[in-house]
Coordinates of C-alpha atoms in Angstrom, one line a residue:
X46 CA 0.0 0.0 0.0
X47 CA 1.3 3.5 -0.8
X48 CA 2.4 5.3 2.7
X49 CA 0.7 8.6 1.8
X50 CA -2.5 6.7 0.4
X51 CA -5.1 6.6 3.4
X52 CA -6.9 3.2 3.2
X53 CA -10.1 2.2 4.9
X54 CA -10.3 -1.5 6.2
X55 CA -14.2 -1.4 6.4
X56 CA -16.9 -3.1 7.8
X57 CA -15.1 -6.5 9.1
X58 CA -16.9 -9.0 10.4
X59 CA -15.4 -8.1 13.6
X60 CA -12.7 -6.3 15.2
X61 CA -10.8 -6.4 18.8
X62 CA -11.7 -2.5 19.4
X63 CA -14.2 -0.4 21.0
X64 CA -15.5 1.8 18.5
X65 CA -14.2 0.6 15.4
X66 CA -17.6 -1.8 14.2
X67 CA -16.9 -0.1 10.5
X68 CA -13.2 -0.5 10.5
X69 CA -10.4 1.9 11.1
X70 CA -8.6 3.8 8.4
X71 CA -4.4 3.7 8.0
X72 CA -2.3 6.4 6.7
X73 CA 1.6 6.6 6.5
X74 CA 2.0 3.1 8.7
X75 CA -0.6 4.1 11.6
X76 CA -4.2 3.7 12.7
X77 CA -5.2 7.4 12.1
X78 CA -9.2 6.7 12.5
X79 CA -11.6 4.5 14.3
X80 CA -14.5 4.6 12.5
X81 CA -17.8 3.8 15.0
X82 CA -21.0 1.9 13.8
X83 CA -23.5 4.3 12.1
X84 CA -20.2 6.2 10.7
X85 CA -18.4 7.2 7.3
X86 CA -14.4 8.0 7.9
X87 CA -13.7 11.6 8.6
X88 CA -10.5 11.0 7.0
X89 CA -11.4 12.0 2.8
X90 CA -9.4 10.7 -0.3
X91 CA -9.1 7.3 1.3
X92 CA -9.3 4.0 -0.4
X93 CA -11.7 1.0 0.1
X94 CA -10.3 -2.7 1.7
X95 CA -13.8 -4.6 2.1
X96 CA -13.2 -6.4 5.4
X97 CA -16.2 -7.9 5.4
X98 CA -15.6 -11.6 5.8
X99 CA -12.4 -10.8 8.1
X100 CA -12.1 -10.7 11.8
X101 CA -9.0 -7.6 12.5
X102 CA -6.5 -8.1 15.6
X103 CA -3.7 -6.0 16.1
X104 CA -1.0 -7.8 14.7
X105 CA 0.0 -11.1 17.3
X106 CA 3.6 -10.4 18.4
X107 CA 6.0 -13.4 19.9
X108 CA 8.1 -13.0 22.4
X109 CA 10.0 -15.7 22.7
X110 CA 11.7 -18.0 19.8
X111 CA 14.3 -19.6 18.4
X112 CA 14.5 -19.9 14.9
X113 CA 17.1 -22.2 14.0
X114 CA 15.1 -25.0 15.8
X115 CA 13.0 -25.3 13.1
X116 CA 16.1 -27.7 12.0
X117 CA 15.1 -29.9 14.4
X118 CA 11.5 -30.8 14.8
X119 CA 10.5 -34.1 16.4
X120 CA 14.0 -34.9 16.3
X121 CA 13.5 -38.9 17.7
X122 CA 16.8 -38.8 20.5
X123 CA 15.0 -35.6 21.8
X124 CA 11.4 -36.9 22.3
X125 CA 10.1 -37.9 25.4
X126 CA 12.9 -35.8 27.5
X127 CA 12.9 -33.2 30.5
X128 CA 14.6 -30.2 29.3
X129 CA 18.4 -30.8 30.6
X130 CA 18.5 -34.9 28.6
X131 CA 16.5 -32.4 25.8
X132 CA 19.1 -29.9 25.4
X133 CA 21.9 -32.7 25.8
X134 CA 20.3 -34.7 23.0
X135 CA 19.9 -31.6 20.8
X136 CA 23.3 -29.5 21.6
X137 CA 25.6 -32.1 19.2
X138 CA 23.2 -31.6 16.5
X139 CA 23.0 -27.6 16.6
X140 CA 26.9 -27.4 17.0
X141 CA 26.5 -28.5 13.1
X142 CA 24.8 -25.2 11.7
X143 CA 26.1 -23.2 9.2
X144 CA 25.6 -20.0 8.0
X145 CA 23.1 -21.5 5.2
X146 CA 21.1 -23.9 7.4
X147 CA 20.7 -20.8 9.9
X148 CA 19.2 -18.5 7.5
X149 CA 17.1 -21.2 5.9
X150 CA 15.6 -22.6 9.2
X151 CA 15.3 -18.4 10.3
X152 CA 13.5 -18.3 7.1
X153 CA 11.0 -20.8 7.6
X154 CA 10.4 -19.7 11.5
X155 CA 9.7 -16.2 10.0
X156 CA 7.3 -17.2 7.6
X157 CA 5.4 -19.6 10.0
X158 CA 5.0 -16.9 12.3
X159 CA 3.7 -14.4 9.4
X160 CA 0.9 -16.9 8.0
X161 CA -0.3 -17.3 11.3
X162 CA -1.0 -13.8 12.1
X163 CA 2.4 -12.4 13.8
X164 CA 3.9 -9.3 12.7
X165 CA 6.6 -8.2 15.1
X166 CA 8.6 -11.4 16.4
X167 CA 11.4 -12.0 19.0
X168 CA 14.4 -14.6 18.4
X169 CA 17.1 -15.9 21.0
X170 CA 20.1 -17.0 19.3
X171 CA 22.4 -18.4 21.7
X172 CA 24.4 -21.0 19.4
X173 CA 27.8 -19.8 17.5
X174 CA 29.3 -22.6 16.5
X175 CA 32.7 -22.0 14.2
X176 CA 31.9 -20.1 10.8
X177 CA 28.5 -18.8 12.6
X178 CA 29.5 -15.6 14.1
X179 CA 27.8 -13.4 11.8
X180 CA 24.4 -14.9 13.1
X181 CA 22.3 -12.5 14.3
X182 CA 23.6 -10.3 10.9
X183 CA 21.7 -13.5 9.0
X184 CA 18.6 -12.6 11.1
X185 CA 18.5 -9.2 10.3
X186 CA 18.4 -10.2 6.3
X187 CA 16.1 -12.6 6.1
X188 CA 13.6 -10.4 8.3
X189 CA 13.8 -7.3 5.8
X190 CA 13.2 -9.7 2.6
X191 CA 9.8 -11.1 4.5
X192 CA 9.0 -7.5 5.9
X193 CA 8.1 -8.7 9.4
X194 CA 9.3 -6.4 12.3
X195 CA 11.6 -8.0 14.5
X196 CA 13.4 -7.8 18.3
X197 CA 16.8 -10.1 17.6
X198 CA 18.5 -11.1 20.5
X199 CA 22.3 -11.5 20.2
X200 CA 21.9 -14.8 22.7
X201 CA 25.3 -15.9 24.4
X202 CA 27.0 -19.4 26.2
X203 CA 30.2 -19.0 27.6
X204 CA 30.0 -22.2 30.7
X205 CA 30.6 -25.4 28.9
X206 CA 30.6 -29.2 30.4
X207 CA 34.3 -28.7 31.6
X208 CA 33.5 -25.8 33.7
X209 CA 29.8 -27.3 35.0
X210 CA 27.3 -25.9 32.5
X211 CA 25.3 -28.2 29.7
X212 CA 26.4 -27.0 26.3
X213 CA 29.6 -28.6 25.0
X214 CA 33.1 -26.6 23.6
X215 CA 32.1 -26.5 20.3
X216 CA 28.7 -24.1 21.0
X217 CA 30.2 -21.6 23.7
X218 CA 32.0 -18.4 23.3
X219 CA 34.2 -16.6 25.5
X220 CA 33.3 -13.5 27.1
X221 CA 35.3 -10.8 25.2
X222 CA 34.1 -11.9 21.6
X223 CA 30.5 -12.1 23.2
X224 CA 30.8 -8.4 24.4
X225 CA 32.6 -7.3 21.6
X226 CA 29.8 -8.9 19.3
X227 CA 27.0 -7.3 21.1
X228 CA 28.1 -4.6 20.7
X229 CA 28.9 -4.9 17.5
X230 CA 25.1 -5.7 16.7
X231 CA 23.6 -3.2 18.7
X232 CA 25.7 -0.6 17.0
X233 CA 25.1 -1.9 13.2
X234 CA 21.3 -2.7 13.3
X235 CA 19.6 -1.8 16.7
X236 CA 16.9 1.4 14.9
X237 CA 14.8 4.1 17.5
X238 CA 11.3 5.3 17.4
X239 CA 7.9 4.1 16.8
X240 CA 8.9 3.2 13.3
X241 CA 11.7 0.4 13.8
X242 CA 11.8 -2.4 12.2
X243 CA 14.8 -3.8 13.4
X244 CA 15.7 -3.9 16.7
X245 CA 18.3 -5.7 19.1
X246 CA 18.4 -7.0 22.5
X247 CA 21.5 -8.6 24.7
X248 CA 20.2 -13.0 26.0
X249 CA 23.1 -14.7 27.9
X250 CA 20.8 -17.5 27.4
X251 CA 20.4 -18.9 31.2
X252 CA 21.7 -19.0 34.3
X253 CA 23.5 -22.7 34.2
X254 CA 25.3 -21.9 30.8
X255 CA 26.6 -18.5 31.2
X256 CA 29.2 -17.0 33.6
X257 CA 28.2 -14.2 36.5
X258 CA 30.8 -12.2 35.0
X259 CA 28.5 -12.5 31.4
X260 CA 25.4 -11.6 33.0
X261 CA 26.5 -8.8 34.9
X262 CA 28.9 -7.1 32.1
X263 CA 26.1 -7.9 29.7
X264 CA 23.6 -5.7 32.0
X265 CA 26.0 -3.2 32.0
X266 CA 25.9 -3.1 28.2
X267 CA 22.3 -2.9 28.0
X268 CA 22.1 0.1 30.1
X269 CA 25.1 1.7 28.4
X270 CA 23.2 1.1 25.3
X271 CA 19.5 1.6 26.2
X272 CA 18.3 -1.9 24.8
X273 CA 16.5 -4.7 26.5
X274 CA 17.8 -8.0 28.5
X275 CA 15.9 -11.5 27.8
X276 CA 17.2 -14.7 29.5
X277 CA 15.4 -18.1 30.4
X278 CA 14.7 -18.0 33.8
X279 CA 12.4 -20.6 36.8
X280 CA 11.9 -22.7 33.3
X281 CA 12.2 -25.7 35.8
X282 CA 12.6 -27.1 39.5
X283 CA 16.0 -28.7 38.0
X284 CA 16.9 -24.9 37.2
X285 CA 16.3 -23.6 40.5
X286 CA 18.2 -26.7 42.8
X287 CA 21.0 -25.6 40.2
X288 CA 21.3 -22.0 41.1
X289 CA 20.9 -23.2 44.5
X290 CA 24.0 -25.2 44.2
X291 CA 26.5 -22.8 42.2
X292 CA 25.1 -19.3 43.5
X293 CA 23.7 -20.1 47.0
X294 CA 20.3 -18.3 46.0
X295 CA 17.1 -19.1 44.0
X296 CA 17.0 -18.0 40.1
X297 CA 15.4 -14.2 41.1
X298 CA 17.9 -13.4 43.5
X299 CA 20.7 -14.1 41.2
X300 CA 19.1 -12.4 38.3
X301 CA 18.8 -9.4 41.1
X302 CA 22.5 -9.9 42.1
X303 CA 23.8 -9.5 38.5
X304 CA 21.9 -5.9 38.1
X305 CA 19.0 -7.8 35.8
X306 CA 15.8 -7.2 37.9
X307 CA 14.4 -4.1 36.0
X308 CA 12.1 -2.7 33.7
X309 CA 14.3 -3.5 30.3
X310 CA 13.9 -7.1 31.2
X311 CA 11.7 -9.6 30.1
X312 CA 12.0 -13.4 31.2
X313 CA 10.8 -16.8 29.4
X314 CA 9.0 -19.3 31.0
X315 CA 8.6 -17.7 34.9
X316 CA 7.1 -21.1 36.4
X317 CA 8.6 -21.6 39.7
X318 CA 8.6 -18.0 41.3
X319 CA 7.2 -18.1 44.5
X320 CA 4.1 -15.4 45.3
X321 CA 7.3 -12.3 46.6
X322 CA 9.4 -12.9 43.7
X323 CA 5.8 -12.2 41.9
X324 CA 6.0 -9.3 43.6
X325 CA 9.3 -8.2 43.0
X326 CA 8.7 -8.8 39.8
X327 CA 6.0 -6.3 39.1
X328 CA 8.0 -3.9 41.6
X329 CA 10.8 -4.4 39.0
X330 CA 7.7 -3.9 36.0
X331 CA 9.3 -7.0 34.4
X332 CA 7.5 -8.9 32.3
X333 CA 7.1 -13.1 31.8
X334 CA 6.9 -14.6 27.9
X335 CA 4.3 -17.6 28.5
X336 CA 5.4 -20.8 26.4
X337 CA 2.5 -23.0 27.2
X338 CA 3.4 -25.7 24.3
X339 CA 6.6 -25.9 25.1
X340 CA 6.1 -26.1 28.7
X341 CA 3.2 -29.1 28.3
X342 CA 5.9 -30.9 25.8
X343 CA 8.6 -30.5 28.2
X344 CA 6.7 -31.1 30.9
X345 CA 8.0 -28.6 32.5
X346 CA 4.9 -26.4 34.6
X347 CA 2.4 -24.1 34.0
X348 CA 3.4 -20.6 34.4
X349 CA 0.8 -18.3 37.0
X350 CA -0.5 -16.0 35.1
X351 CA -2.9 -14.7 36.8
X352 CA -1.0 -14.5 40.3
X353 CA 1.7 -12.6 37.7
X354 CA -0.8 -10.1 36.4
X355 CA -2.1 -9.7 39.9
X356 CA 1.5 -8.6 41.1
X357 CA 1.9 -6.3 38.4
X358 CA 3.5 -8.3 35.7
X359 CA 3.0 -8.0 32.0
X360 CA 2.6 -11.8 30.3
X361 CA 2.9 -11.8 27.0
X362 CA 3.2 -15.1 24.8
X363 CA 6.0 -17.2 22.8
X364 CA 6.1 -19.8 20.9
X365 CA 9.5 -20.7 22.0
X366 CA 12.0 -23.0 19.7
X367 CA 10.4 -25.4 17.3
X368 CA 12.8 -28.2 19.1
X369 CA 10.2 -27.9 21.7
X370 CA 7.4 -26.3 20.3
X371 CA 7.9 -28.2 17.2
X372 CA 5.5 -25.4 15.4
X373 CA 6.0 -21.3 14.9
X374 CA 2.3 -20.8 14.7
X375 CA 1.4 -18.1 17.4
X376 CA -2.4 -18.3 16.7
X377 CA -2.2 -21.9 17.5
X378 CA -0.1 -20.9 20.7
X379 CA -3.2 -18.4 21.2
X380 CA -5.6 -21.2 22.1
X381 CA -3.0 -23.3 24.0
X382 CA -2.4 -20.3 26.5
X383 CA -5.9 -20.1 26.6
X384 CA -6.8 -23.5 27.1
X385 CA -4.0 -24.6 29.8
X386 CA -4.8 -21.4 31.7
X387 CA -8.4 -22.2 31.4
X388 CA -8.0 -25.8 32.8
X389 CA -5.9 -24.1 35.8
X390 CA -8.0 -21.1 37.0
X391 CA -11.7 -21.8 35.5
X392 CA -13.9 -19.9 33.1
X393 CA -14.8 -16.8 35.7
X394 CA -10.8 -16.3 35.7
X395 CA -9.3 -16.9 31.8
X396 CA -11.5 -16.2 28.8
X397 CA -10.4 -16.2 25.0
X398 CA -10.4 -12.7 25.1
X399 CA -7.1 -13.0 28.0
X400 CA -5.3 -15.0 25.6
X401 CA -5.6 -12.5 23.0
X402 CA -4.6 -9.5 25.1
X403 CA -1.6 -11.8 26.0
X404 CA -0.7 -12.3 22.4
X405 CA -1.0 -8.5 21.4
X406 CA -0.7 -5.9 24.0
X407 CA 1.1 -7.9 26.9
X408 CA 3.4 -9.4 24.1
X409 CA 4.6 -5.6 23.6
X410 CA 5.1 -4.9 27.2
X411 CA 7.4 -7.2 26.7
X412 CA 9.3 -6.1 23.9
X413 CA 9.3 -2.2 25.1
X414 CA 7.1 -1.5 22.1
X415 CA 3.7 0.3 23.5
X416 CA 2.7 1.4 20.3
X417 CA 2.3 -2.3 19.3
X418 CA -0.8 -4.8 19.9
X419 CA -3.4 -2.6 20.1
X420 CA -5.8 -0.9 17.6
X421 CA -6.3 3.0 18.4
X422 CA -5.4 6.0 17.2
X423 CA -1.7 6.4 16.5
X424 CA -0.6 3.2 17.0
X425 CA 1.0 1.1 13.9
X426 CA -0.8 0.0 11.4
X427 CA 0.1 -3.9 12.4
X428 CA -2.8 -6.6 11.7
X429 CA -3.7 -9.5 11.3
X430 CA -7.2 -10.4 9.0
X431 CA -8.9 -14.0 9.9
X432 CA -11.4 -15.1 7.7
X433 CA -13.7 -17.9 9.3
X434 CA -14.7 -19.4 6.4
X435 CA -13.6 -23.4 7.0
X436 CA -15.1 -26.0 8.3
X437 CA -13.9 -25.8 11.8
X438 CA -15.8 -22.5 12.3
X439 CA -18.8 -23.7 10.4
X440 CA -21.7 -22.7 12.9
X441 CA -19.6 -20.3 15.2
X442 CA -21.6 -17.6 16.7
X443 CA -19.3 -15.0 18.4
X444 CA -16.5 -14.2 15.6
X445 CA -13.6 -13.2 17.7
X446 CA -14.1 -16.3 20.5
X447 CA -14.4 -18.4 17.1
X448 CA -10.8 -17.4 16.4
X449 CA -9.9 -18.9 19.6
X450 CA -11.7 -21.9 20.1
X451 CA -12.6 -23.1 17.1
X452 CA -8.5 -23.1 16.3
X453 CA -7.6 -20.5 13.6
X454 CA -4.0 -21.3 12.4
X455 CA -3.4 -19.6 9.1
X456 CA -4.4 -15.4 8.4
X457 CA -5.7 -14.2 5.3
X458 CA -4.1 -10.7 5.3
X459 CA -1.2 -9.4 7.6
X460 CA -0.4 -6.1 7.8
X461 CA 3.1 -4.7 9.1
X462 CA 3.5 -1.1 9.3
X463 CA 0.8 0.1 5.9
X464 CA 2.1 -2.7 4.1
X465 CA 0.6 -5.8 3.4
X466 CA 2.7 -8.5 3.9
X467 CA 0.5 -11.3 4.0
X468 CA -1.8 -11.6 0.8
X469 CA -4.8 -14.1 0.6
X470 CA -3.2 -16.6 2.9
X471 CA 0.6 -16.3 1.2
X472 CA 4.1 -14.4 1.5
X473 CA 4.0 -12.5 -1.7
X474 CA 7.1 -13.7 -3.7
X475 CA 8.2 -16.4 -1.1
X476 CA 8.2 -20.1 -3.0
X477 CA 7.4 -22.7 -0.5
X478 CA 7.7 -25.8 -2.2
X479 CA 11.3 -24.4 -2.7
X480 CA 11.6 -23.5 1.1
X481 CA 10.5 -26.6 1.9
X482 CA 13.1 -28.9 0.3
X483 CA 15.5 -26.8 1.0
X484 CA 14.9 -26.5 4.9
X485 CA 14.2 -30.4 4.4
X486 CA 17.5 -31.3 3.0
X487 CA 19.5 -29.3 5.7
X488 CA 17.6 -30.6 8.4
X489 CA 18.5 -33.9 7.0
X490 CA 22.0 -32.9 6.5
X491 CA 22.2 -32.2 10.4
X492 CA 20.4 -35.1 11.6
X493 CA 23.0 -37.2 9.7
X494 CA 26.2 -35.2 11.1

């Protein structure tokens, strides 16, 4: 869509905003108008989108990935393992990526991600094998070619087996080419304002594979820098009785310790805090990325998210690798959120309309983007257009709870920023059959070694 062209999206078949029942009108990558039932737009010289068989979100954002998992879906020696046998199983295998197989299996995440309604995603890179260093460079490419907007985390490992963490030799970097690299990143490709596209943030990827030296030089660096901090934290009970045995503390005071507990961090997982590290948490305004397929594949917990919202805590929601996940569909991870929180607190507590709020504007609390996952004035023009047109939602009565629990999976239209980037159900220009074999034959290629 031309940027100076004002464009009505009217009259869809529903729309998560007050006020909007005929649509909202976009100019110049924002929502300039809300236009109210009964109501033309204000706004002249605009031109016509028929929304009419599409339900409108704001545009889902993740908050928690990692792309080059996609390599290794249902891999069989991972399957049917906690997450420390998982990760030991799957570590030999990711020490074989390359620079190819990277941006292929980046490629495929991002695309996932965009069919299924996402337009700003996360990623925590925390593998650099040899001949990987410009990874998060990779990232950045393939994002601009798909046009989805994107927080990249320059991830980090420097405690290997011989020194009592889980990742082997060949996966771990020391800590002044980490620095140096973040740096390096943040410098080259971290953009400001409203309008970025690209953005970075600094992952020492947990507390049993990186130093306290890391994780408190890499808060530093944030800080110097003004970007955000993301690291994997109460995942498990196994992560806590480690911390207990190589800090003396639980994960939160550690993370405290190390100059982490603030408002330019956001965690993955948050399971096992206890009700005052809630607390401190929302003191802190912190904010949680709930995984809840990777957590029931892992078997890992069920995150509290209502005791977390209740402290103050944003939760917003992540898909997480697709080792663990095995998918990058967020609108599936919608109705997974939903229905594991359901099953937990009950139907006066959770409704679909919670799930969606997590995957739009609690997913950009935590990503320091406010002007993301809502629709209202000003904000970008980010969304994502259902239609409900498909068997499963043959009979549904309530559009937007349709999307939810009837299981949508795959958008018709996505939006980033004015631009369509999503087109009746496809990445205009993307080939997938060619993706697919491609992405097929590496995954093969690392399975084999």
């Amino acid at each position: 869509m031309d940027q100076a062209q004002a464009s009505w999206i009217r009259d869809p078949l529903a729309i998560l905003a007050e006020g909007a029942e005929r649509g909202i009108v976009v100019r110049g990558g924002r929502i300039v108008e809300l236009v109210p039932r009964g109501r033309e737009p204000a706004t002249t010289n605009t031109s016509a989108f028929d929304a009419g068989a599409h339900v409108v979100l704001p545009g889902l954002i993740n908050t928690h990935h990692h792309f080059y998992q996609t390599l290794t879906r249902a891999l069989p020696a991972a399957l049917n393992r906690e997450l420390f046998p998982w990760l030991q199983a799957l570590y030999p295998v990711w020490a074989r990526l390359t620079p190819e197989f990277l941006h292929l299996g980046a490629t495929v995440a991002m695309s996932e991600l965009l069919l299924s309604g996402c337009t700003t995603t996360t990623d925590h890179h925390y593998v650099f094998p040899a001949g990987l260093e410009d990874a998060i460079d990779i990232e950045v490419a393939a994002a601009r070619r798909l046009g989805i907007r994107v927080l990249l985390t320059r991830g980090s490992m420097n405690r290997s087996q011989r020194n009592g963490g889980l990742p082997p030799d060949s996966v771990v970097q020391d800590e002044d080419t980490i620095l140096a690299d973040s740096e390096r990143v943040v410098t080259k490709h971290h953009q400001r304002g409203e309008d970025a596209m690209v953005q970075i943030a600094l992952a020492p990827c947990s507390p049993f594979s990186v130093t306290t030296s890391l994780m408190r030089a890499t808060a530093a660096l944030a800080d110097r820098f003004d970007v955000r901090l993301h690291t994997h934290l109460a995942e498990t009970e196994d992560e806590n009785r480690f911390c207990e045995q190589m800090h003396g503390c639980r994960p939160l005071d550690y993370l405290e310790q190390c100059g982490w507990l603030s408002a330019r961090t956001w965690l993955a997982h948050g399971i096992f805090f206890n009700p005052d590290e809630m607390k401190r948490l929302g003191l802190a305004k912190a904010a949680i990325s709930h995984c809840a397929c990777s957590n029931q594949i892992l078997a890992s917990g069920c995150c509290p998210v209502c005791e977390m919202e209740e402290a103050g805590v944003s939760i917003g929601l992540g898909v997480d690798g697709s080792a663990s996940n095995d998918e990058s569909n967020l609108m599936q991870e919608v109705r997974a959120a939903f229905l594991l929180q359901r099953a937990r607190y009950g139907v006066e507590r959770v409704s679909h309309k919670d799930a969606l709020r997590w995957a739009t504007k609690g997913s950009a609390a935590c990503v320091g983007r406010p002007e993301l996952g809502e629709i209202a004035v000003g904000k970008a023009a980010d969304l994502a257009l259902f239609k409900l047109d498909e068997l499963r939602f043959s009979g549904h009565g309530d559009p937007l709870a349709a999307l939810v629990l009837c299981g949508a999976h795959r958008a018709d239209r996505v939006m980033v920023g004015g631009n369509w980037v999503v087109v009746d159900g496809t990445v205009p220009g993307l080939d997938v059959p060619d993706l697919i074999r491609r992405h097929s034959a590496a995954a093969r290629a690392m399975h084999a070694g």
